[in-house]
Coordinates of C-alpha atoms and ligand atoms in Angstrom, one line a residue:
X1 CA 25.2 -6.3 -67.3
X2 CA 24.6 -8.7 -70.0
X3 CA 22.4 -11.8 -69.4
X4 CA 24.4 -15.0 -69.1
X5 CA 22.0 -17.7 -70.1
X6 CA 19.3 -17.8 -72.7
X7 CA 16.2 -19.8 -72.4
X8 CA 14.6 -22.1 -75.0
X9 CA 11.2 -23.8 -75.4
X10 CA 10.9 -27.7 -74.9
X11 CA 8.7 -27.5 -78.1
X12 CA 11.3 -26.1 -80.4
X13 CA 11.7 -29.2 -82.4
X14 CA 7.9 -30.0 -83.0
X15 CA 7.6 -28.7 -86.7
X16 CA 5.4 -31.4 -87.9
X17 CA 2.7 -31.3 -85.2
X18 CA -0.6 -29.9 -86.0
X19 CA -1.6 -26.9 -83.9
X20 CA 2.1 -26.1 -82.8
X21 CA 4.3 -23.5 -84.4
X22 CA 7.6 -24.1 -82.7
X23 CA 9.2 -21.2 -80.8
X24 CA 12.8 -21.3 -82.1
X25 CA 14.0 -18.0 -80.5
X26 CA 15.7 -17.9 -77.0
X27 CA 14.8 -15.4 -74.3
X28 CA 16.3 -13.9 -71.1
X29 CA 15.5 -15.1 -67.6
X30 CA 13.4 -11.8 -67.3
X31 CA 11.3 -12.7 -70.3
X32 CA 10.9 -16.2 -69.3
X33 CA 9.8 -15.3 -65.9
X34 CA 7.3 -12.5 -67.1
X35 CA 6.0 -14.7 -70.0
X36 CA 5.6 -18.0 -68.0
X37 CA 5.1 -20.3 -70.7
X38 CA 6.7 -20.2 -74.2
X39 CA 4.5 -19.0 -77.1
X40 CA 4.3 -22.6 -78.3
X41 CA 3.0 -23.7 -75.1
X42 CA 6.4 -25.5 -74.4
X43 CA 8.3 -24.9 -71.2
X44 CA 11.3 -22.5 -70.8
X45 CA 14.8 -24.2 -70.0
X46 CA 18.2 -22.7 -69.7
X47 CA 20.7 -23.2 -72.5
X48 CA 23.4 -23.9 -69.9
X49 CA 23.5 -25.0 -66.3
X50 CA 26.1 -23.2 -64.3
X51 CA 28.8 -25.4 -62.5
X52 CA 29.9 -24.9 -59.0
X53 CA 32.9 -26.6 -57.5
X54 CA 32.4 -29.0 -54.6
X55 CA 34.6 -26.9 -52.3
X56 CA 32.1 -24.1 -53.0
X57 CA 29.2 -26.2 -51.9
X58 CA 31.2 -27.5 -48.9
X59 CA 31.9 -23.9 -47.9
X60 CA 28.2 -23.6 -47.1
X61 CA 28.5 -26.0 -44.1
X62 CA 27.2 -24.2 -40.9
X63 CA 26.1 -21.1 -43.0
X64 CA 22.4 -20.0 -43.0
X65 CA 20.0 -21.0 -45.7
X66 CA 20.3 -17.6 -47.3
X67 CA 23.9 -18.2 -48.3
X68 CA 23.0 -21.4 -50.1
X69 CA 20.3 -19.4 -51.9
X70 CA 22.8 -16.6 -52.9
X71 CA 25.2 -19.1 -54.3
X72 CA 22.6 -20.8 -56.6
X73 CA 20.8 -17.7 -57.5
X74 CA 23.9 -15.6 -58.3
X75 CA 25.1 -18.4 -60.6
X76 CA 22.0 -18.4 -62.6
X77 CA 21.2 -14.8 -62.4
X78 CA 24.5 -12.8 -62.6
X79 CA 24.2 -10.2 -65.3
X80 CA 20.4 -10.0 -64.9
X81 CA 20.2 -8.5 -61.5
X82 CA 22.6 -6.6 -59.3
X83 CA 23.9 -8.9 -56.4
X84 CA 22.6 -6.4 -53.7
X85 CA 19.2 -6.6 -55.0
X86 CA 19.4 -10.3 -55.0
X87 CA 20.6 -10.3 -51.5
X88 CA 17.7 -8.1 -50.4
X89 CA 15.1 -10.5 -52.2
X90 CA 16.8 -13.6 -50.5
X91 CA 17.0 -12.3 -47.0
X92 CA 13.4 -11.1 -47.3
X93 CA 12.1 -14.3 -48.8
X94 CA 13.6 -16.8 -46.4
X95 CA 13.0 -15.8 -42.8
X96 CA 12.0 -19.2 -41.4
X97 CA 13.9 -22.4 -40.5
X98 CA 14.6 -25.3 -42.5
X99 CA 14.7 -28.3 -40.0
X100 CA 16.9 -31.4 -40.9
X101 CA 15.5 -34.0 -38.5
X102 CA 17.4 -37.2 -37.9
X103 CA 15.4 -40.3 -38.2
X104 CA 18.1 -43.0 -37.5
X105 CA 21.7 -43.6 -38.5
X106 CA 22.4 -41.0 -41.3
X107 CA 18.7 -41.0 -42.7
X108 CA 17.3 -37.5 -42.4
X109 CA 13.9 -35.9 -42.9
X110 CA 14.1 -32.3 -44.3
X111 CA 11.0 -30.4 -43.4
X112 CA 10.0 -27.8 -45.9
X113 CA 6.9 -27.0 -43.9
X114 CA 7.7 -24.1 -41.8
X115 CA 6.9 -21.2 -44.2
X116 CA 3.8 -19.0 -44.0
X117 CA 1.4 -21.4 -45.6
X118 CA 3.1 -24.6 -44.3
X119 CA 3.9 -26.2 -47.6
X120 CA 7.2 -26.4 -49.6
X121 CA 5.7 -24.2 -52.2
X122 CA 6.3 -21.3 -50.0
X123 CA 10.1 -21.6 -51.0
X124 CA 9.4 -21.0 -54.6
X125 CA 6.5 -18.7 -54.4
X126 CA 8.2 -16.3 -52.1
X127 CA 11.3 -15.9 -54.3
X128 CA 9.3 -15.8 -57.5
X129 CA 7.0 -13.0 -56.3
X130 CA 10.0 -10.8 -55.4
X131 CA 11.9 -11.5 -58.6
X132 CA 8.6 -10.5 -60.6
X133 CA 8.4 -7.4 -58.6
X134 CA 12.1 -6.5 -59.3
X135 CA 11.9 -7.5 -62.9
X136 CA 8.6 -6.1 -64.0
X137 CA 8.2 -2.8 -65.9
X138 CA 7.5 -0.3 -63.2
X139 CA 5.2 1.9 -65.4
X140 CA 2.8 -1.3 -65.8
X141 CA 0.9 -3.4 -63.4
X142 CA 1.1 -7.2 -63.6
X143 CA -1.9 -9.2 -63.2
X144 CA -1.5 -12.8 -62.0
X145 CA -4.2 -15.2 -62.3
X146 CA -4.1 -18.8 -60.8
X147 CA -6.5 -21.5 -60.6
X148 CA -5.9 -23.8 -57.5
X149 CA -7.1 -26.7 -55.6
X150 CA -5.1 -26.3 -52.6
X151 CA -1.3 -25.6 -51.6
X152 CA -0.4 -23.5 -54.7
X153 CA -3.1 -20.8 -54.4
X154 CA -2.3 -20.0 -50.9
X155 CA 1.4 -20.1 -51.1
X156 CA 1.3 -17.8 -54.2
X157 CA -1.4 -15.5 -52.6
X158 CA 0.6 -15.2 -49.5
X159 CA 3.9 -14.5 -51.3
X160 CA 2.4 -11.7 -53.5
X161 CA 0.5 -10.0 -50.7
X162 CA 1.7 -6.5 -50.4
X163 CA 4.1 -6.7 -53.4
X164 CA 4.0 -3.5 -55.2
X165 CA 2.7 -3.3 -58.7
X166 CA 1.3 -6.9 -58.9
X167 CA -2.4 -7.9 -58.3
X168 CA -3.3 -11.6 -57.9
X169 CA -6.7 -13.2 -58.7
X170 CA -7.0 -16.8 -57.2
X171 CA -10.0 -18.9 -58.5
X172 CA -10.7 -22.1 -56.3
X173 CA -13.5 -24.8 -56.6
X174 CA -15.8 -24.0 -53.6
X175 CA -16.6 -27.8 -52.8
X176 CA -13.2 -29.2 -53.4
X177 CA -11.1 -27.4 -50.8
X178 CA -11.2 -28.1 -47.1
X179 CA -12.4 -25.4 -44.5
X180 CA -8.9 -24.4 -43.5
X181 CA -7.9 -24.1 -47.1
X182 CA -10.8 -21.9 -47.8
X183 CA -9.8 -19.9 -44.8
X184 CA -6.2 -19.5 -46.0
X185 CA -7.4 -18.5 -49.4
X186 CA -10.3 -16.0 -48.4
X187 CA -8.2 -14.2 -45.8
X188 CA -5.1 -13.2 -47.7
X189 CA -6.4 -9.7 -48.5
X190 CA -4.7 -6.5 -49.8
X191 CA -3.8 -7.1 -53.4
X192 CA -4.8 -10.7 -53.5
X193 CA -8.4 -11.5 -54.4
X194 CA -10.0 -15.0 -53.9
X195 CA -12.8 -16.0 -56.1
X196 CA -14.9 -18.8 -54.9
X197 CA -16.3 -20.7 -57.8
X198 CA -19.3 -23.0 -57.8
X199 CA -17.6 -25.7 -60.1
X200 CA -14.8 -28.2 -60.3
X201 CA -11.2 -27.4 -60.2
X202 CA -10.9 -28.1 -64.1
X203 CA -13.7 -25.5 -64.7
X204 CA -11.6 -22.9 -62.6
X205 CA -8.6 -23.7 -64.9
X206 CA -10.7 -23.3 -68.0
X207 CA -11.9 -19.8 -66.8
X208 CA -8.4 -18.7 -66.3
X209 CA -7.1 -20.2 -69.9
X210 CA -10.1 -18.3 -71.6
X211 CA -9.0 -15.1 -70.0
X212 CA -5.4 -15.5 -71.1
X213 CA -6.7 -16.0 -74.7
X214 CA -9.4 -13.3 -74.6
X215 CA -8.2 -10.2 -76.7
X216 CA -10.0 -7.9 -74.5
X217 CA -7.2 -8.6 -71.9
X218 CA -4.3 -8.0 -74.2
X219 CA -3.2 -4.9 -72.5
X220 CA -3.4 -6.2 -68.9
X221 CA -0.2 -8.1 -68.6
X222 CA -1.9 -11.4 -67.5
X223 CA 0.5 -13.9 -66.2
X224 CA 0.4 -17.3 -64.4
X225 CA 2.4 -18.5 -61.4
X226 CA 2.2 -22.2 -61.6
X227 CA 5.3 -24.5 -61.9
X228 CA 5.5 -24.3 -65.6
X229 CA 7.3 -20.9 -64.7
X230 CA 11.1 -21.4 -64.5
X231 CA 11.0 -18.8 -61.8
X232 CA 9.6 -21.3 -59.4
X233 CA 11.9 -24.0 -60.4
X234 CA 15.2 -22.0 -59.6
X235 CA 14.4 -21.6 -56.0
X236 CA 13.7 -25.3 -55.7
X237 CA 17.4 -26.0 -56.3
X238 CA 18.4 -24.3 -53.2
X239 CA 17.2 -26.7 -50.6
X240 CA 19.2 -29.6 -51.9
X241 CA 22.4 -27.7 -52.0
X242 CA 21.7 -26.4 -48.3
X243 CA 21.0 -29.9 -46.9
X244 CA 23.8 -31.6 -48.6
X245 CA 26.3 -28.9 -47.3
X246 CA 25.0 -29.4 -43.7
X247 CA 25.0 -33.2 -43.7
X248 CA 27.6 -34.6 -46.0
X249 CA 31.0 -36.0 -44.8
X250 CA 33.8 -34.8 -47.1
X251 CA 32.4 -35.0 -50.7
X252 CA 30.1 -38.0 -50.2
X253 CA 27.1 -38.2 -52.5
X254 CA 23.6 -38.2 -51.1
X255 CA 20.5 -39.9 -52.0
X256 CA 17.5 -37.5 -52.1
X257 CA 13.8 -38.8 -51.9
X258 CA 11.2 -36.4 -53.3
X259 CA 7.4 -37.0 -53.2
X260 CA 6.3 -36.0 -56.7
X261 CA 3.3 -34.8 -58.5
X262 CA 4.1 -32.3 -61.1
X263 CA 7.9 -33.1 -60.8
X264 CA 8.8 -29.4 -60.3
X265 CA 10.3 -30.1 -56.9
X266 CA 12.2 -33.1 -58.2
X267 CA 13.4 -31.1 -61.1
X268 CA 15.2 -28.9 -58.6
X269 CA 17.2 -31.9 -57.5
X270 CA 18.1 -32.8 -61.1
X271 CA 19.4 -29.4 -61.7
X272 CA 21.4 -29.3 -58.5
X273 CA 23.1 -32.6 -59.6
X274 CA 23.9 -30.9 -63.0
X275 CA 25.4 -27.9 -61.1
X276 CA 27.9 -30.2 -59.5
X277 CA 26.2 -31.2 -56.3
X278 CA 27.1 -34.8 -55.5
X279 CA 23.8 -36.7 -55.7
X280 CA 23.9 -40.5 -56.0
X281 CA 20.4 -41.0 -56.9
X282 CA 17.1 -39.0 -57.2
X283 CA 14.3 -41.0 -55.8
X284 CA 10.8 -39.9 -57.1
X285 CA 8.1 -41.7 -55.5
X286 CA 4.6 -41.0 -56.8
X287 CA 1.1 -42.0 -55.1
X288 CA -1.0 -44.4 -57.1
X289 CA -0.7 -42.0 -60.2
X290 CA 2.1 -44.3 -61.6
X291 CA 2.6 -43.1 -65.1
X292 CA 6.3 -42.4 -64.5
X293 CA 7.6 -45.5 -62.7
X294 CA 5.6 -47.4 -65.3
X295 CA 7.4 -45.4 -68.1
X296 CA 11.0 -46.2 -66.5
X297 CA 9.8 -49.9 -66.3
X298 CA 8.3 -50.4 -69.7
X299 CA 9.6 -47.5 -71.8
X300 CA 6.1 -46.6 -72.8
X301 CA 4.6 -43.5 -71.5
X302 CA 0.8 -43.4 -71.0
X303 CA -0.7 -40.6 -68.9
X304 CA -3.6 -41.4 -66.5
X305 CA -6.7 -39.4 -67.1
X306 CA -8.6 -38.6 -65.0
X307 CA -6.0 -38.7 -62.4
X308 CA -6.6 -41.0 -59.3
X309 CA -7.7 -39.5 -56.0
X310 CA -5.3 -40.3 -53.3
X311 CA -4.5 -39.3 -49.8
X312 CA -1.5 -37.3 -51.0
X313 CA -3.8 -34.9 -52.8
X314 CA -1.3 -32.5 -54.0
X315 CA 0.2 -35.3 -56.0
X316 CA -2.8 -36.4 -58.0
X317 CA -1.4 -35.7 -61.3
X318 CA -1.9 -38.1 -64.2
X319 CA 0.6 -36.2 -66.5
X320 CA 3.2 -34.0 -64.7
X321 CA 3.7 -30.7 -66.3
X322 CA 7.4 -30.9 -65.7
X323 CA 8.0 -34.3 -67.4
X324 CA 8.5 -32.1 -70.6
X325 CA 11.7 -30.7 -68.8
X326 CA 12.8 -34.1 -67.6
X327 CA 12.5 -35.6 -71.1
X328 CA 14.2 -32.6 -72.6
X329 CA 17.2 -32.9 -70.1
X330 CA 17.6 -36.6 -71.2
X331 CA 17.2 -36.0 -75.1
X332 CA 13.5 -36.6 -75.5
X333 CA 10.4 -34.5 -76.2
X334 CA 6.8 -35.0 -74.8
X335 CA 4.1 -32.3 -75.3
X336 CA 1.4 -31.0 -72.9
X337 CA -1.0 -33.7 -74.1
X338 CA 1.3 -36.4 -73.0
X339 CA 2.1 -37.4 -76.7
X340 CA 6.0 -38.5 -76.9
X341 CA 7.6 -37.2 -80.1
X342 CA 11.1 -38.4 -79.2
X343 CA 12.2 -40.8 -76.3
X344 CA 14.6 -39.7 -73.9
X345 CA 17.8 -42.0 -73.0
X346 CA 16.0 -44.2 -70.6
X347 CA 19.0 -46.2 -69.4
X348 CA 20.7 -43.0 -68.4
X349 CA 17.6 -41.8 -66.7
X350 CA 17.5 -45.0 -64.7
X351 CA 21.0 -44.7 -63.7
X352 CA 20.2 -41.3 -62.2
X353 CA 16.5 -41.6 -61.1
X354 CA 14.5 -44.3 -59.3
X355 CA 10.7 -44.0 -59.3
X356 CA 8.1 -46.2 -57.6
X357 CA 4.3 -46.0 -56.8
X358 CA 3.3 -46.0 -53.3
X359 CA -0.3 -46.9 -52.4
X360 CA -2.6 -45.2 -49.9
X361 CA -2.4 -48.3 -47.7
X362 CA 1.4 -48.2 -47.6
X363 CA 1.3 -44.4 -47.1
X364 CA -0.9 -44.9 -44.0
X365 CA 1.3 -47.8 -42.6
X366 CA 4.3 -45.6 -43.1
X367 CA 2.9 -42.7 -41.1
X368 CA 2.2 -45.0 -38.2
X369 CA 5.5 -47.1 -38.3
X370 CA 7.7 -44.2 -38.5
X371 CA 5.8 -42.4 -35.6
X372 CA 5.9 -45.6 -33.5
X373 CA 9.5 -46.5 -34.1
X374 CA 11.2 -43.2 -34.4
X375 CA 8.7 -40.4 -33.0
X376 CA 9.0 -38.7 -36.3
X377 CA 5.6 -37.2 -37.5
X378 CA 4.9 -37.5 -41.2
X379 CA 1.8 -36.4 -43.4
X380 CA 0.8 -38.3 -46.4
X381 CA 3.2 -36.7 -48.9
X382 CA 6.2 -36.9 -46.7
X383 CA 5.2 -40.6 -45.9
X384 CA 5.1 -41.4 -49.8
X385 CA 8.7 -39.8 -49.9
X386 CA 10.0 -41.9 -47.0
X387 CA 8.4 -45.2 -48.0
X388 CA 10.0 -44.6 -51.6
X389 CA 13.4 -44.2 -50.0
X390 CA 12.9 -47.4 -48.1
X391 CA 12.0 -49.3 -51.3
X392 CA 15.0 -48.0 -53.2
X393 CA 17.3 -49.0 -50.1
X394 CA 15.9 -52.4 -50.1
X395 CA 16.5 -52.8 -53.9
X396 CA 20.0 -51.0 -54.2
X397 CA 21.5 -51.7 -50.9
X398 CA 22.3 -49.2 -48.1
X399 CA 23.6 -45.7 -48.8
X400 CA 25.2 -43.5 -46.3
X401 CA 23.6 -40.2 -46.4
X402 CA 19.9 -40.2 -47.3
X403 CA 17.4 -37.1 -47.2
X404 CA 13.7 -37.5 -47.7
X405 CA 11.5 -34.4 -48.1
X406 CA 8.4 -33.5 -46.0
X407 CA 6.6 -31.1 -48.2
X408 CA 3.6 -30.1 -46.0
X409 CA 2.9 -29.7 -42.3
X410 CA 1.1 -32.6 -40.6
X411 CA -1.4 -30.1 -39.1
X412 CA -2.8 -29.8 -42.7
X413 CA -4.0 -33.4 -42.3
X414 CA -5.6 -33.4 -38.7
X415 CA -8.1 -36.1 -39.5
X416 CA -5.8 -38.6 -41.1
X417 CA -3.1 -38.1 -38.2
X418 CA -5.8 -38.4 -35.4
X419 CA -7.2 -41.6 -37.0
X420 CA -3.7 -43.2 -37.5
X421 CA -1.8 -42.0 -34.4
X422 CA -4.4 -40.8 -31.9
X423 CA -2.9 -37.4 -31.6
X424 CA -3.8 -33.9 -32.9
X425 CA -0.7 -32.2 -34.5
X426 CA 0.0 -28.7 -33.3
X427 CA -0.6 -26.0 -35.8
X428 CA 2.4 -24.2 -36.9
X429 CA 2.9 -20.6 -35.6
X430 CA 1.8 -19.1 -39.1
X431 CA -1.5 -20.9 -38.8
X432 CA -2.4 -20.5 -35.2
X433 CA -5.2 -18.0 -35.8
X434 CA -6.4 -19.5 -38.9
X435 CA -9.9 -20.6 -37.5
X436 CA -10.7 -17.0 -36.3
X437 CA -9.6 -15.2 -39.5
X438 CA -12.6 -13.7 -41.3
X439 CA -12.5 -13.2 -45.3
X440 CA -14.6 -11.8 -47.9
X441 CA -14.5 -14.1 -50.9
X442 CA -16.2 -13.2 -54.2
X443 CA -18.7 -15.7 -55.4
X444 CA -19.1 -16.6 -59.1
X445 CA -20.7 -19.3 -61.1
X446 CA -18.6 -21.1 -63.8
X447 CA -19.6 -18.8 -66.4
X448 CA -17.0 -17.0 -68.5
X449 CA -19.1 -13.9 -69.1
X450 CA -19.6 -13.4 -65.5
X451 CA -15.9 -13.9 -64.8
X452 CA -15.1 -11.6 -67.7
X453 CA -17.2 -8.8 -66.2
X454 CA -15.6 -9.4 -62.9
X455 CA -12.2 -8.9 -64.3
X456 CA -13.1 -5.7 -66.2
X457 CA -14.2 -4.3 -63.1
X458 CA -11.3 -5.1 -61.1
X459 CA -8.1 -5.4 -63.0
X460 CA -5.9 -2.4 -63.1
X461 CA -3.4 -1.4 -66.0
X462 CA -1.1 1.2 -64.7
X463 CA 1.8 0.6 -62.5
Ligands
LIG501 C1 2.7 -29.7 -54.7 C2 3.0 -30.5 -53.7 C3 3.8 -31.7 -53.9 C4 4.3 -32.1 -55.4 O1 5.3 -31.3 -55.9 P1 5.5 -31.3 -57.6 O2 6.6 -30.2 -57.6 O3 4.2 -30.9 -58.2 O4 6.0 -32.7 -57.8 C5 4.2 -32.7 -53.0 N1 3.6 -32.3 -51.7 C6 2.9 -31.3 -51.5 C7 2.5 -31.0 -50.1 C8 2.6 -30.4 -52.3 O5 1.7 -29.2 -52.1

């Protein structure tokens, strides 16, 4: 087996930028997965994107989700992992439904909220965990460190629970997550430890960064699991392929609307189109963090710092980490601080992508209107997606097939839903017992020496 595609860093051209030594080598998928980020702090991208025929996409009609997953994953990973091993990973990762709910005419909501932690992040985390387990060196343990303010921590924690040879440490800010989120994080158990920190999210992230650059942990195989890892992007290509195959007539193109924060989800759609999936336009609505729609309008990029706190809290991002990958795909370069070194082809971007900022007020109105008119229940992230689609259709005229993504379960937002609709959403099966679970979090102050001592006592090295 010889690996097909090599992966390069988005920072490879930055040779005149102080503090950056561009990484000009390429690595295999395995290396990109286990390293997470490139040594120059750029993001890994595949040198080529596999192309699939429309007939092969069409052939997935009526087939289970796992078949779409196999088609996408095999095309990227052939030569890196045997097909039978990939099949086992996929069957094990995707054991829950992916509803395509009709709203009216041929407008659909794709519900990505049926996984074990009820957000779309389950799709990527579950496959990435299993790929890491398959690709790791069996003689060594992997130690994953994540700082989280919500959905990522619980999805990653749940996905890695019981995975052999990998331990996970999750840091979360005690006073910035909801009671239910705390329960979700504290009660994962087994090889997953939750550390409740008396600090803000940024402090948690700093503790993690310090540990990554601490020579004392050089031999511990520390890895991150956030959406800078290409292993989290690959699984997010699959549901676009699945939805299109189920709903398209002949080879008609679809409009997808993807509520966006760090742009990892939308990037999955961009790759699906480049693989040959008929996508008419990728709509990327944001909340009031409008740095990207402004960029498309004005050609100037200004990150928002600090980011604005909106109802759709998982999208409160003032400089999306995956913007570097979008820029790269359209011929530009932007670094992690939001400095643009080369502009992408904005006209081409605008032909493929439409982005618009949706206010909290519009988000609430949309939740109420869609429920009243169509009895379709959306939470704030999904409502930003739906409203963005409506704005797009008003501007560009009707499109036959439209699919808007719902990225979290409405039961994660009981107060907002009760206030707007007067109902209490049912908890999904996976969360039914959440209020009764008991957990034993570790409590720490935002102090690196304390965190370091804790890690030294708990991290294991041997596989
Ligand atoms: C993370 C998240 C998003 C944003 O996804 P990105 O890939 O960061 O753009 C949207 N909705 C929910 C519920 C999320 O958890």
